[in-house]
């Protein structure tokens, strides 16, 4: 539709189309009554004909009147010609009316042919008039000589009338009485139909272009109705025929649309344009008044801003907001964290926020509303700053418009612009003070390198006065020792618009040299041209001296003087770069039991041992062998371009060198070492990787009894990787609830009665399956996970004791192993007591099993902790007695409740094995003398049982009675006994 009718014609086109459809629907009743006899009489038809023609004449005259009288206002030559032609149409229709059959003689006798001749001429004039309007978009007739055009049309009408009145016999015949219309008459009508349809086509083409002024849609419908009218005039046989009547009716309808189109264009539309112009002028006058008030206030605002008084500036801004947009009150707010905080107000504005919809204001940026008693206008600043400003105007009588909102927005943004400008000026002043008072030397030169400005620090650092430096080249402070290449690089950068940084060697006025870290960069104008150079200086003379000290601190161990890990990394990288082929070796040296030296002799003595070892290794090393202190008691030897055989020889030398006795604290001290050895390709290995492999080999040497060296292999790496994977999985075992407890009964020798059970930890990993305690318990101790595991075991054991008690089973003591590392926890006793209380059991229900490592680590602290545990009600047993370093003095001081005889003494316990019998008899006798009970672990045979019984052991634990069982089976066993 939009391709056929331009959107500007749509409204007119819809109305005209509706009129055309209604006009065409009128054909239905017309054809229904076309044979009715009520119009067949001459008198009735003649009266009807006269009424229709007089109406047509009146419309034609009105069209002429409108077009003629508006010719000076509507400069349209086509419309003027059209109007004059319609006057001619009115003249010819007038003569046609008085020439119709039945009318009195008008100059000459009336008759059908006389009337038809005037009819045809009038119709051709109307067709020509429509064509003049239709071709207006393509052919404009000049709007001049209006009287000439009118006179020409009147002369045409007068001459034509005289011709058809007095010389009718010379004209072609149009009607034969009794036969009807002639061929000439019918052909003339079809020519008229064609002309009207051609005009309609031109009007339809004009609908595709934007509308200018004419109602093209009404003109289109008028042309179509004219064509319909002419078709009816080809159908009648008698002058009183109903087709003749229908033709006159559609002519009147066409004239109505024609008049409407001309009247709207010539009269209505100019008046509308005039009204719009008046309204526009009024609006412009009001806008001008607003603009005058705004400009006046903005000018004064700039004067107030020049005073640099923020308080008076804001007060003026809020007060004059009421002048720019007249109102009773005004208030300025700051939006912070979604809330509005009042900054300044003027007039009656204390209740301003009660009338503002804040959500609507934030969404649209402005808010304008009337609540009946108050009219409100609020505007929010458009800046994207964190703290936005909001100004609100109130007035009980005056409505606020969109123009008011626009003016208030301009005022607010202008106010905030001045605020930003004032803040920037303050920042500039602050920056100026910062440059002048900056402790670092700063100076600015022109593009010819002449000093234009220098701050106080520059004059003080150089020793020169302003008079001596301003206008001079900065090279007057130079020492002449800065390489020329430095200056070449400096000028190459700054002349290309790039900053430059580097060290310059300058000279103080007193002659002393200083090294200054200098940064110079060009200052550019808005066009990008370099206009100044600015230089920042910093005296780094002392810093350079400090760098040497820092290098010493960064790459050398401060205690031994050996290169440190950073040096090792740097040397390793250089090794790969210098010798791309071949292989080298690394010795990873870790002192054995060094912690015992620190604990026994003190840290100072331990440090002297480390320094002594470092001196020995340095004396042993040659030019292709470098010694490093990696950490603590760990050293390394990097053997450049060495194979595994030579590295092994070096390892033997190191072991012998370290093992030599040394005099510390007036006593001979013997230190041994465990060494890991790895060979690597110079161009493939990484420093950390080699160090890691050597460490793995060192741990293998520890396992092999210390004081030896081991060579790294893939098998060792696989073992370490397996341990790492196991540790990774163990780290999540508690979280995944993969641990469980089993319990092994402890029974009396004589009655075989269960008096206790030992809680044993089991781990079923979702990834690894069943994992032996011998694998994961030592790993947990080394990794620090044993503390959390111990807590879990203790709580689970306490909970199980509570369950058995609730089931009515006789009370048994549950033995729980406690790691030696737990004794470092100062809250150990309180933690265990709290868990027992939470689970609702007495502390005496739990027996804590400790190993001899507790006494070795910190005997005094162990004594305090064990005493506190026993005082809290817990039983304490010493596990694996006889396998470590226990002494009778420890047993006597600690006061254990029970000694557990290790399985290693029970495995071969027979009457014939006198050694083990003697050891077990001694342990039992010692325990009895100290009033401690004894428990033998790992009892599996009757012969072991009888031997222990004869030796006086109190209790046993082992497969001879029961293997470790889950809680429910222990419950069944307790229920049977």
mmCIF file of C-alpha atoms in Angstrom, residues 186 258 350 601 660 699 825 869 898:
data_model
loop_
_atom_site.group_PDB
_atom_site.id
_atom_site.type_symbol
_atom_site.label_atom_id
_atom_site.label_comp_id
_atom_site.label_asym_id
_atom_site.label_seq_id
_atom_site.Cartn_x
_atom_site.Cartn_y
_atom_site.Cartn_z
ATOM 1 C CA UNK A 186 -21.940 8.601 -27.766
ATOM 2 C CA UNK A 258 -14.142 18.720 -6.363
ATOM 3 C CA UNK A 350 11.335 21.616 52.526
ATOM 4 C CA UNK A 601 73.483 -27.570 71.448
ATOM 5 C CA UNK A 660 85.127 -35.399 59.463
ATOM 6 C CA UNK A 699 65.145 -39.028 50.363
ATOM 7 C CA UNK A 825 48.874 -28.170 70.181
ATOM 8 C CA UNK A 869 45.469 -35.666 80.341
ATOM 9 C CA UNK A 898 49.876 -49.149 80.705
#
